[in-house]
Each structure stands twice: as C-alpha cells, then as structure tokens.
Short mmCIF file of C-alpha atoms in Angstrom, two decimals:
data_model
loop_
_atom_site.label_atom_id
_atom_site.label_comp_id
_atom_site.label_asym_id
_atom_site.label_seq_id
_atom_site.Cartn_x
_atom_site.Cartn_y
_atom_site.Cartn_z
CA MET A 557 -5.80 12.67 -34.77
CA LEU A 558 -2.07 13.72 -35.08
CA LYS A 559 -0.39 13.75 -38.52
CA PRO A 560 2.65 11.40 -38.13
CA ALA A 561 5.21 14.21 -38.19
CA ASP A 562 3.67 15.61 -35.49
CA ARG A 563 2.76 11.45 -33.23
CA ILE A 564 5.10 11.63 -29.91
CA ASN A 565 7.30 8.02 -30.12
CA PHE A 566 8.02 5.84 -27.43
CA THR A 567 10.89 3.60 -26.98
CA LEU A 568 10.32 1.11 -24.02
CA HIS A 569 13.32 -0.89 -22.10
CA CYS A 570 13.46 -3.16 -19.79
CA THR A 571 16.13 -4.29 -17.49
CA SER A 572 16.81 -5.99 -14.03
CA GLU A 573 18.69 -3.69 -12.25
CA ILE A 574 17.47 -0.28 -10.82
CA GLU A 575 20.68 0.98 -9.72
CA PRO A 576 21.54 2.76 -13.23
CA LEU A 577 17.74 4.54 -12.72
CA GLU A 578 18.09 5.69 -9.40
CA THR A 579 19.40 8.67 -10.71
CA VAL A 580 15.98 9.71 -13.09
CA TRP A 581 13.60 7.64 -10.49
CA ARG A 582 14.77 10.29 -7.49
CA MET A 583 13.88 12.74 -10.23
CA LEU A 584 10.25 11.16 -11.27
CA GLU A 585 9.06 9.78 -7.42
CA ALA A 586 9.28 14.16 -5.84
CA VAL A 587 6.01 14.52 -8.07
CA PRO A 588 3.09 14.24 -5.82
CA GLU A 589 1.32 11.44 -7.51
CA CYS A 590 3.92 9.12 -7.27
CA SER A 591 3.18 6.49 -4.32
CA ILE A 592 5.27 6.18 -1.44
CA HIS A 593 5.81 1.67 -2.61
CA GLN A 594 6.90 3.25 -6.15
CA THR A 595 9.78 5.16 -4.71
CA TYR A 596 13.30 4.27 -5.41
CA ASP A 597 14.43 3.35 -1.18
CA TRP A 598 10.84 1.04 -0.72
CA CYS A 599 11.41 -1.00 -3.74
CA ARG A 600 15.50 -0.84 -3.57
CA ALA A 601 14.41 -2.86 -0.03
CA TRP A 602 11.59 -5.25 -1.77
CA ILE A 603 14.30 -6.15 -4.29
CA GLU A 604 17.68 -6.59 -1.73
CA GLU A 605 16.00 -8.38 1.60
CA THR A 606 13.21 -10.50 -0.05
CA ARG A 607 15.82 -11.98 -3.48
CA ALA A 608 13.42 -10.99 -5.70
CA THR A 609 13.78 -10.84 -9.30
CA PRO A 610 12.94 -7.60 -10.19
CA LEU A 611 12.25 -6.54 -14.36
CA ILE A 612 12.05 -2.59 -14.42
CA ILE A 613 10.28 -1.15 -17.59
CA THR A 614 11.12 1.98 -19.01
CA CYS A 615 9.54 4.14 -21.38
CA VAL A 616 11.90 6.92 -22.95
CA TYR A 617 10.77 10.09 -25.75
CA ALA A 618 11.66 9.17 -28.64
CA ASN A 619 11.03 12.16 -30.95
CA GLY A 620 10.50 16.00 -30.69
CA PRO A 621 11.69 18.29 -27.89
CA LYS A 622 11.45 16.03 -25.26
CA SER A 623 13.32 13.23 -27.64
CA GLY A 624 15.55 11.42 -24.49
CA LYS A 625 14.06 11.69 -21.52
CA THR A 626 12.05 9.28 -19.95
CA ALA A 627 8.47 9.24 -19.15
CA PHE A 628 7.84 6.46 -16.89
CA ILE A 629 9.63 3.69 -14.78
CA LEU A 630 7.04 0.74 -14.03
CA PRO A 631 8.99 -0.93 -11.61
CA LEU A 632 8.19 -4.77 -11.28
CA THR A 633 9.20 -8.33 -9.45
CA VAL A 634 8.42 -11.61 -11.51
CA GLN A 635 7.17 -15.09 -10.01
CA ARG A 636 5.57 -18.33 -10.46
CA LEU A 637 1.66 -18.45 -9.74
CA GLY A 638 0.69 -22.31 -10.08
CA LEU A 639 1.38 -22.74 -14.22
CA PHE A 640 2.12 -18.91 -15.03
CA ARG A 641 5.10 -16.07 -14.97
CA VAL A 642 3.56 -13.12 -13.64
CA ALA A 643 5.00 -9.64 -13.57
CA GLY A 644 3.56 -7.15 -10.82
CA TYR A 645 4.61 -4.27 -9.00
CA ILE A 646 7.74 -4.57 -6.02
CA GLY A 647 6.15 -5.19 -3.01
CA ALA A 648 2.80 -5.68 -4.36
CA GLU A 649 1.60 -7.91 -2.12
CA HIS A 650 1.71 -5.27 1.09
CA ASN A 651 1.22 -2.06 -1.03
CA ASN A 652 -1.86 0.36 -0.51
CA VAL A 653 -1.93 1.77 -3.45
CA ASN A 654 0.03 2.09 -6.94
CA PHE A 655 0.63 4.66 -9.50
CA GLY A 656 3.88 4.49 -11.16
CA VAL A 657 6.63 6.60 -11.25
CA PHE A 658 5.63 9.18 -14.11
CA SER A 659 7.17 12.41 -15.62
CA ASP A 660 4.95 15.30 -14.87
CA PHE A 661 5.06 16.25 -19.20
CA PHE A 662 4.00 12.30 -20.02
CA LEU A 663 0.79 13.08 -17.46
CA GLN A 664 -0.02 15.83 -19.49
CA ASP A 665 0.99 13.93 -22.82
CA CYS A 666 -0.81 10.77 -22.35
CA ASN A 667 -3.91 10.23 -23.74
CA ASP A 668 -6.47 6.90 -24.91
CA GLU A 669 -3.72 6.80 -28.58
CA THR A 670 -0.31 7.14 -26.65
CA MET A 671 -1.57 4.54 -24.08
CA ALA A 672 -2.62 2.34 -26.76
CA GLU A 673 0.95 2.07 -28.59
CA ILE A 674 2.62 1.76 -25.50
CA ARG A 675 0.27 -0.88 -24.04
CA GLN A 676 1.20 -2.74 -27.50
CA GLN A 677 4.52 -2.10 -27.11
CA ILE A 678 4.98 -3.41 -23.19
CA ALA A 679 3.38 -6.61 -24.44
CA ALA A 680 5.75 -6.87 -26.86
CA LEU A 681 8.72 -6.81 -25.43
CA PRO A 682 11.14 -9.63 -23.97
CA LEU A 683 9.95 -9.43 -20.45
CA GLY A 684 10.13 -13.16 -20.25
CA VAL A 685 6.60 -13.55 -18.59
CA ASP A 686 3.04 -14.78 -19.45
CA TYR A 687 1.50 -11.85 -18.31
CA ILE A 688 1.17 -8.61 -16.10
CA HIS A 689 -0.74 -7.99 -13.22
CA LEU A 690 -0.56 -4.14 -11.80
CA ASP A 691 -3.13 -3.95 -8.87
CA ARG A 692 -4.97 -2.04 -6.23
CA GLN A 693 -3.64 0.97 -8.44
CA SER A 694 -5.58 4.92 -7.54
CA PRO A 695 -7.71 5.89 -9.95
CA GLU A 696 -6.43 9.27 -9.81
CA ARG A 697 -3.80 10.96 -7.47
CA ALA A 698 -2.89 14.70 -6.62
CA GLY A 699 -5.66 15.17 -9.49
CA GLN A 700 -3.93 13.49 -11.92
CA VAL A 701 -5.50 10.55 -14.24
CA HIS A 702 -3.38 7.40 -14.02
CA PRO A 703 -2.49 6.58 -17.14
CA PHE A 704 -3.12 2.78 -17.48
CA SER A 705 -6.68 3.98 -16.64
CA TYR A 706 -6.88 4.43 -20.59
CA TRP A 707 -6.48 0.47 -20.52
CA PRO A 708 -8.78 -1.83 -20.50
CA THR A 709 -9.80 -2.29 -16.68
CA ILE A 710 -10.75 -4.25 -13.60
CA GLU A 711 -12.44 -3.14 -10.84
CA SER A 712 -9.99 -4.39 -7.90
CA GLN A 713 -11.80 -6.39 -5.00
CA ASN A 714 -10.17 -3.98 -2.09
CA HIS A 715 -11.80 -0.06 -1.83
CA ALA A 716 -9.37 1.99 0.33
CA PHE A 717 -10.43 4.75 2.45
CA GLN A 718 -9.06 8.22 3.49
CA VAL A 719 -10.34 10.96 5.65
CA THR A 720 -9.84 14.06 4.69
CA LEU A 721 -7.72 16.69 7.55
CA ASP A 722 -8.34 20.24 6.44
CA GLY A 723 -9.36 22.01 9.27
CA GLY A 724 -7.21 19.63 11.88
CA ILE A 725 -8.20 17.28 14.19
CA ASP A 726 -11.31 19.33 15.53
CA ALA A 727 -12.54 18.98 12.06
CA VAL A 728 -12.18 15.41 11.25
CA LEU A 729 -13.90 14.78 14.45
CA ALA A 730 -16.91 17.24 13.95
CA ARG A 731 -17.14 15.27 10.68
CA SER A 732 -17.17 11.84 12.51
CA ASN A 733 -19.67 11.96 15.26
CA GLY A 734 -17.06 13.84 17.36
CA LYS A 735 -18.70 13.10 20.60
CA ARG A 736 -19.23 9.81 20.17
CA ARG A 737 -15.81 9.58 19.42
CA ARG A 738 -14.83 11.55 22.67
CA LYS A 739 -16.44 9.30 25.25
CA LYS A 740 -15.02 6.29 23.46
CA LEU A 741 -11.81 8.12 24.01
CA ARG A 742 -12.19 8.84 27.51
CA THR A 743 -13.44 5.36 27.96
CA SER A 744 -10.55 3.73 26.86
CA GLU A 745 -7.78 6.20 28.28
CA ARG A 746 -10.19 5.39 31.66
CA ARG A 747 -9.71 1.58 31.51
CA LEU A 748 -5.52 1.78 30.77
CA ASP A 749 -5.61 4.05 33.70
CA GLU A 750 -6.54 1.29 35.55
CA LEU A 751 -4.25 -0.94 34.55
CA GLY A 752 -1.58 1.47 35.56
CA GLY A 753 -1.86 4.64 32.65
CA TYR A 754 -0.16 4.54 29.44
CA ASP A 755 2.17 6.49 27.11
CA TYR A 756 2.00 7.54 22.99
CA VAL A 757 5.46 6.78 21.94
CA GLN A 758 6.96 6.88 18.08
CA ALA A 759 10.21 4.91 17.72
CA LYS A 760 13.29 7.33 18.06
CA SER A 761 15.76 5.03 17.64
CA PRO A 762 17.07 1.84 15.87
CA GLU A 763 15.93 -0.15 19.31
CA GLU A 764 12.62 1.63 19.85
CA ALA A 765 11.70 0.85 15.67
CA LYS A 766 12.94 -2.30 16.17
CA ASN A 767 10.95 -3.57 18.87
CA LEU A 768 7.51 -2.01 18.18
CA LEU A 769 7.95 -4.29 14.84
CA ASN A 770 8.82 -7.12 16.47
CA ALA A 771 5.71 -6.33 18.88
CA PHE A 772 3.46 -6.03 15.76
CA PHE A 773 4.79 -9.29 14.39
CA ALA A 774 4.14 -11.65 17.32
CA GLN A 775 0.43 -10.05 17.62
CA LYS A 776 -0.31 -10.41 14.52
CA ALA A 777 0.88 -13.83 14.47
CA ALA A 778 -1.15 -14.35 17.51
CA ARG A 779 -4.09 -12.71 15.53
CA PHE A 780 -4.06 -14.44 12.18
CA GLU A 781 -3.73 -17.97 14.42
CA GLN A 782 -6.48 -17.20 16.15
CA HIS A 783 -8.83 -17.20 12.86
CA ARG A 784 -6.97 -19.56 11.14
CA LEU A 785 -5.70 -17.18 8.52
CA PRO A 786 -2.19 -17.61 6.33
CA ASN A 787 0.41 -15.18 8.12
CA ALA A 788 1.18 -12.70 5.49
CA PHE A 789 4.28 -11.82 7.87
CA ALA A 790 5.55 -15.17 8.51
CA ASP A 791 8.44 -15.23 6.14
CA GLU A 792 11.96 -13.70 7.27
CA ARG A 793 12.27 -11.75 4.78
CA ILE A 794 9.35 -9.39 4.32
CA ARG A 795 9.81 -8.30 8.15
CA ALA A 796 13.77 -7.53 6.70
CA VAL A 797 11.49 -5.87 4.40
CA PHE A 798 10.26 -3.77 6.59
CA HIS A 799 13.03 -3.26 9.78
CA ARG A 800 14.60 -1.74 7.05
CA LEU A 801 12.40 0.90 6.17
CA SER A 802 11.73 1.42 9.64
CA GLN A 803 15.74 1.87 10.33
CA GLU A 804 16.18 4.19 6.31
CA SER A 805 12.99 5.89 8.01
CA LEU A 806 14.98 7.37 10.81
CA ASN A 807 17.98 9.03 8.74
CA LEU A 808 15.59 10.52 6.22
CA GLN A 809 13.17 13.31 5.41
CA ARG A 810 10.86 10.76 3.89
CA LYS A 811 9.13 8.40 6.37
CA MET A 812 9.20 5.24 4.89
CA ILE A 813 7.88 3.34 8.21
CA GLU A 814 7.06 5.35 11.09
CA LEU A 815 6.35 3.63 14.28
CA HIS A 816 3.81 4.81 16.60
CA ALA A 817 2.13 2.37 20.45
CA ILE A 818 0.37 2.70 23.16
CA ARG A 819 2.56 1.33 26.10
CA LEU A 820 1.89 0.54 29.37
CA ARG A 821 3.62 1.94 32.11
CA GLN A 822 3.83 -0.71 34.37
CA HIS A 823 2.66 -4.28 33.32
CA ASP A 824 6.50 -4.91 31.90
CA GLY A 825 6.09 -1.50 29.90
CA LEU A 826 2.81 -3.87 27.23
CA ILE A 827 2.66 -2.42 23.86
CA CYS A 828 -0.59 -2.80 23.85
CA ALA A 829 -1.71 -1.09 20.25
CA VAL A 830 1.36 -0.60 17.49
CA SER A 831 0.39 1.35 13.85
CA ALA A 832 2.91 1.90 11.13
CA ILE A 833 2.52 4.96 9.04
CA SER A 834 4.27 5.99 5.48
CA ARG A 835 4.53 9.36 5.13
CA LYS A 836 5.05 11.69 1.09
CA GLY A 837 4.72 14.60 0.82
CA SER A 838 1.10 15.42 2.13
CA GLU A 839 -0.51 12.23 2.14
CA ALA A 840 -0.04 9.83 5.20
CA ILE A 841 -0.72 6.18 5.23
CA CYS A 842 -0.77 3.28 7.61
CA GLN A 843 0.66 0.10 6.38
CA PHE A 844 -0.71 -1.94 8.67
CA SER A 845 -1.67 -2.22 12.25
CA SER A 846 -2.50 -4.66 15.27
CA ILE A 847 -3.48 -4.71 19.08
CA ALA A 848 -2.06 -7.28 21.85
CA MET A 849 -4.42 -9.79 22.57
CA GLY A 850 -5.63 -10.29 26.60
CA LYS A 851 -6.19 -8.45 28.96
CA THR A 852 -6.09 -4.50 27.02
CA GLU A 853 -8.46 -5.18 24.24
CA HIS A 854 -11.32 -4.19 26.39
CA ALA A 855 -9.90 -0.99 26.33
CA SER A 856 -9.96 -0.26 22.70
CA PRO A 857 -6.33 0.63 22.84
CA GLY A 858 -6.60 0.40 18.56
CA GLU A 859 -8.67 3.46 18.46
CA LEU A 860 -7.04 5.09 20.95
CA LEU A 861 -4.11 5.14 18.87
CA PHE A 862 -5.63 5.64 15.55
CA PHE A 863 -6.89 8.87 17.47
CA LEU A 864 -3.68 9.89 18.37
CA VAL A 865 -1.92 8.52 15.06
CA ILE A 866 -4.69 11.03 13.28
CA HIS A 867 -3.78 13.63 15.67
CA ASP A 868 -0.40 13.93 14.98
CA ALA A 869 -0.64 14.17 10.65
CA CYS A 870 -3.04 17.38 11.62
CA ASP A 871 -0.31 18.70 13.82
CA THR A 872 1.93 17.88 11.58
CA GLY A 873 0.83 18.98 7.91
CA ALA A 874 -0.58 15.94 6.51
CA ARG A 875 -3.70 16.70 4.65
CA VAL A 876 -4.84 13.71 4.35
CA PHE A 877 -4.96 10.75 6.55
CA ASP A 878 -5.19 6.77 4.12
CA PHE A 879 -5.98 3.79 6.13
CA GLY A 880 -5.48 1.76 3.00
CA ILE A 881 -7.11 -0.69 1.39
CA GLY A 882 -9.88 -3.19 3.08
CA ASP A 883 -13.23 -2.31 4.52
CA ALA A 884 -13.56 -1.90 7.77
CA GLN A 885 -16.22 -0.74 10.48
CA PHE A 886 -13.74 1.56 12.34
CA LYS A 887 -12.19 2.95 9.04
CA ARG A 888 -15.83 3.70 7.58
CA SER A 889 -16.21 5.54 10.87
CA TRP A 890 -13.50 8.01 10.54
CA CYS A 891 -13.43 8.54 6.67
CA ASP A 892 -15.04 11.03 4.12
CA GLN A 893 -13.28 9.19 1.00
CA GLU A 894 -14.17 5.74 -0.44
CA THR A 895 -11.48 4.96 -3.42
CA PRO A 896 -12.04 2.27 -5.22
CA HIS A 897 -9.37 0.76 -7.22
CA PHE A 898 -8.63 -0.48 -10.86
CA ASP A 899 -6.44 -3.66 -11.87
CA ASN A 900 -4.69 -3.96 -15.66
CA ILE A 901 -3.84 -7.38 -16.25
CA ILE A 902 -1.30 -7.93 -19.81
CA ALA A 903 -0.80 -10.46 -22.05
CA THR A 904 1.98 -10.71 -23.44
CA SER A 905 1.67 -14.73 -24.90
CA THR A 906 -0.97 -16.44 -25.88
CA TRP A 907 -0.03 -19.13 -22.74
CA GLY A 908 -0.28 -15.61 -20.77
CA SER A 909 -3.85 -14.92 -22.52
CA VAL A 910 -5.21 -17.74 -20.10
CA GLY A 911 -3.79 -17.09 -17.62
CA ALA A 912 -4.95 -13.25 -17.70
CA LEU A 913 -8.47 -14.08 -18.07
CA THR A 914 -8.17 -16.48 -14.99
CA ALA A 915 -6.69 -13.65 -12.84
CA SER A 916 -9.48 -11.04 -14.33
CA LYS A 917 -12.20 -13.82 -13.27
CA ILE A 918 -11.10 -14.64 -9.78
CA THR A 919 -10.88 -10.68 -9.27
CA GLY A 920 -14.47 -10.32 -10.50
CA LEU A 921 -15.18 -13.31 -8.37
CA LYS A 922 -13.17 -11.98 -5.31
CA ARG A 923 -15.15 -8.31 -5.74
CA VAL A 924 -18.49 -10.34 -6.33
CA VAL A 925 -18.14 -12.07 -2.70
CA LYS A 926 -16.54 -8.97 -0.70
CA ASN A 927 -19.15 -6.96 -1.81
CA ARG A 928 -21.84 -8.94 -0.57
CA PRO A 929 -21.60 -9.57 3.59
CA THR A 930 -23.64 -13.10 3.96
CA MET A 931 -21.08 -14.03 1.72
CA PHE A 932 -17.95 -12.78 2.80
CA LYS A 933 -18.96 -14.07 6.26
CA VAL A 934 -19.92 -17.56 4.92
CA ALA A 935 -16.33 -17.59 2.60
CA LYS A 936 -14.39 -16.34 5.90
CA THR A 937 -15.61 -18.90 7.30
CA ALA A 938 -14.78 -21.99 5.19
CA ARG A 939 -11.62 -20.35 4.62
CA ALA A 940 -10.96 -20.48 8.58
CA TRP A 941 -12.09 -24.00 8.50
CA MET A 942 -9.71 -25.65 5.63
CA ALA A 943 -7.04 -23.86 6.41
CA PRO A 944 -4.12 -25.57 8.49
CA LYS A 945 -3.80 -24.58 12.04
CA GLN A 946 -0.65 -22.72 12.60
CA ARG A 947 2.67 -24.01 14.30
#
C-alpha cells in the first residue's frame, strides 16, 4: 500500500470540444496500442459528419514528477437509448476494436488502486448522462494490458479474429490449409476468366475511392434487404464519414480507410467484391467488405479478394491482419487467433444504475445466444421474420 505522500493522484475533466486537445491527442495516439478508432482524425470525422454530441474525458496527473501531463483521453459521444442518456465510444457501432488513448507512462502506472480511484472520479463528473458503456475493448494490444480491465467487466457478445502474418503469405497459407485454399483460388480465377477476367484494384484517386465505396454501400444494402436486416449504412451521415475517411487517407501516411476491390475487365467494369482496410503501425484491420449479388457469386470473389488483401498486407510490412468482430467460417479458415473483447458499464446516477444493469443483462443474453448455434439460428430467423421489408 502506498503512503499518502507517495500516492499518484489524478484530476479529471470533461469537455465537448476536441480541437484544444489535438496536439496532445496526436502525440498519445502514436503508440502502437492505440486503436485506429480512437485516433484524432477518425474521431473528428465522426463528430463533424454525424453532428454527434461529443463528451471527451481527460485524465491528468495531479502530483509527482508527471504533474500536469495527460494520462489518457477517453473520446465519447452521447446518445439517447430509450429512457437513458448513454455515453459510448465515438463511432462505437462501427468500431472493430477500442483501446482508448493512453500515455506510455500511465500504462506503466495503472493498477487496481489507481484505476479504482479514477473510476470513482469518472462516475462523479458532471457528464449529463445516466451511464457509460465502453464496448468492444481488447484485453491487451501490443503487449499492453487495457487499463479498464482493472474495472468490473463483462464479456462482449462478439469475438474478433486475427491472422498472424509472420513469415509472409507462404507461411500464412501453410498455417491455414494452403493446398486447399490455393485450389479454391484457382477455381475463382478460372470462373472470373470465363467472364472476361478481372483486375485487383486499390483506390488511388478521389474518384476511384468514391466509386468503390458507393459500390460497397449498394452491395451491402442489397444483402441486408435479402436477409431482411436493418442497413447499418443507411444513414447518409454514416456514409459521409467513410467517404471522408477514404478521401483523407489518400493524402495521409496512415490509411484510415483504404479501398480494395475485384473488378471485371468486361461487363462494364462490374465491381464484384469490395473490402475496406485500415492500417496503423504493423496492424491491418478489415473494417467492412461486401460482394455483388448475381452472376459473379459462384466465383467466390470475396475469398479471392481477401487472399489478395492479405498478400498485400504481408508485402507491405503488416504483422497482423484483423478480420474484426463477428464470427464467420471464412474468418476461422484464415485465423490463428481469436480475441474475446470486454465491456465496462459505469452508472453515473441512481437512475443510471437501472440502465447499466439492463445493458449488462442484454449483452450477456446476446453472448449466450451467439455462442449456441441453434439458438442463434432461431434468433436470426425470428429477427428476419419480424423485420419490416426495406424499401
């Protein structure tokens, strides 16, 4: 136990403005453990394009040799969920992994005692929300334990899946039934050759990025409608975020949204598969992907595209390729890592305790259903049956 004179103390602040934090934010986000989803440019795009209500919490050392230095930035937005006002990560519904924006020295200083103090201070801040829901958090990144894992946690309903790229594409294939995969790829290429051949393209110009992203939105909308699911990209403000991120990525060393596609050489240059990749440090992460419905589906262009994207990631220095959250057989066929994520739910009022408990129970129920294939299949069928037909 530290003596009172040796105890590290912190001061917490909250603000609705991110611009004054830009310099320190960019400095802190440079460390490898910071997720692309908590970088300044990513968060600014979400705030400005969706007109979300930002709630940015900063934690500063209050004593000792680091006094005045920023320990971390917690970038949140506020939304209403039913009867509750809830704060969560900026762009949370479209984030694949969250890790906050922490200084290296804070990651070394944090422990049960310091984190308990910080949690109490966060709950006491005048945030104007009923509870905070921090979701899709990785227990560790780049060898650093997530500081919020010292708080009470619940397991998120979805896991993430990664493939290690050490040794290059040949080593990756050797670890993932390479003989069978190469055979499938040859079949895909033969079937696309029967349609006049294909090109693997990466968006290099603003117009190409715009066209590939619009192709993705159209393909995804058709797929959601086919399965009678709500379209996660229906809101034009969300589409504007990804258009902005893809355009900005053309001029930045960090690729927030880098668009890859399979395009037919004939049939009016049909885009038959699209994938959006984010790059930060040695990590490549798939943000979303789609395939066109119709005459090219039998060629499995999505699987071919992932092979080409992973090959490119190997060649350009990535050490890990992350398929993002959500279970799927094609992910498991590639991946040698499965990462469970965790949530923190912090009530900030008596009424918020009711919402926090409800959110915790709902997350737990979703996790149970998704981990039981029969129950999950029934749930998906019921959801599709009850969903209104999209127009």
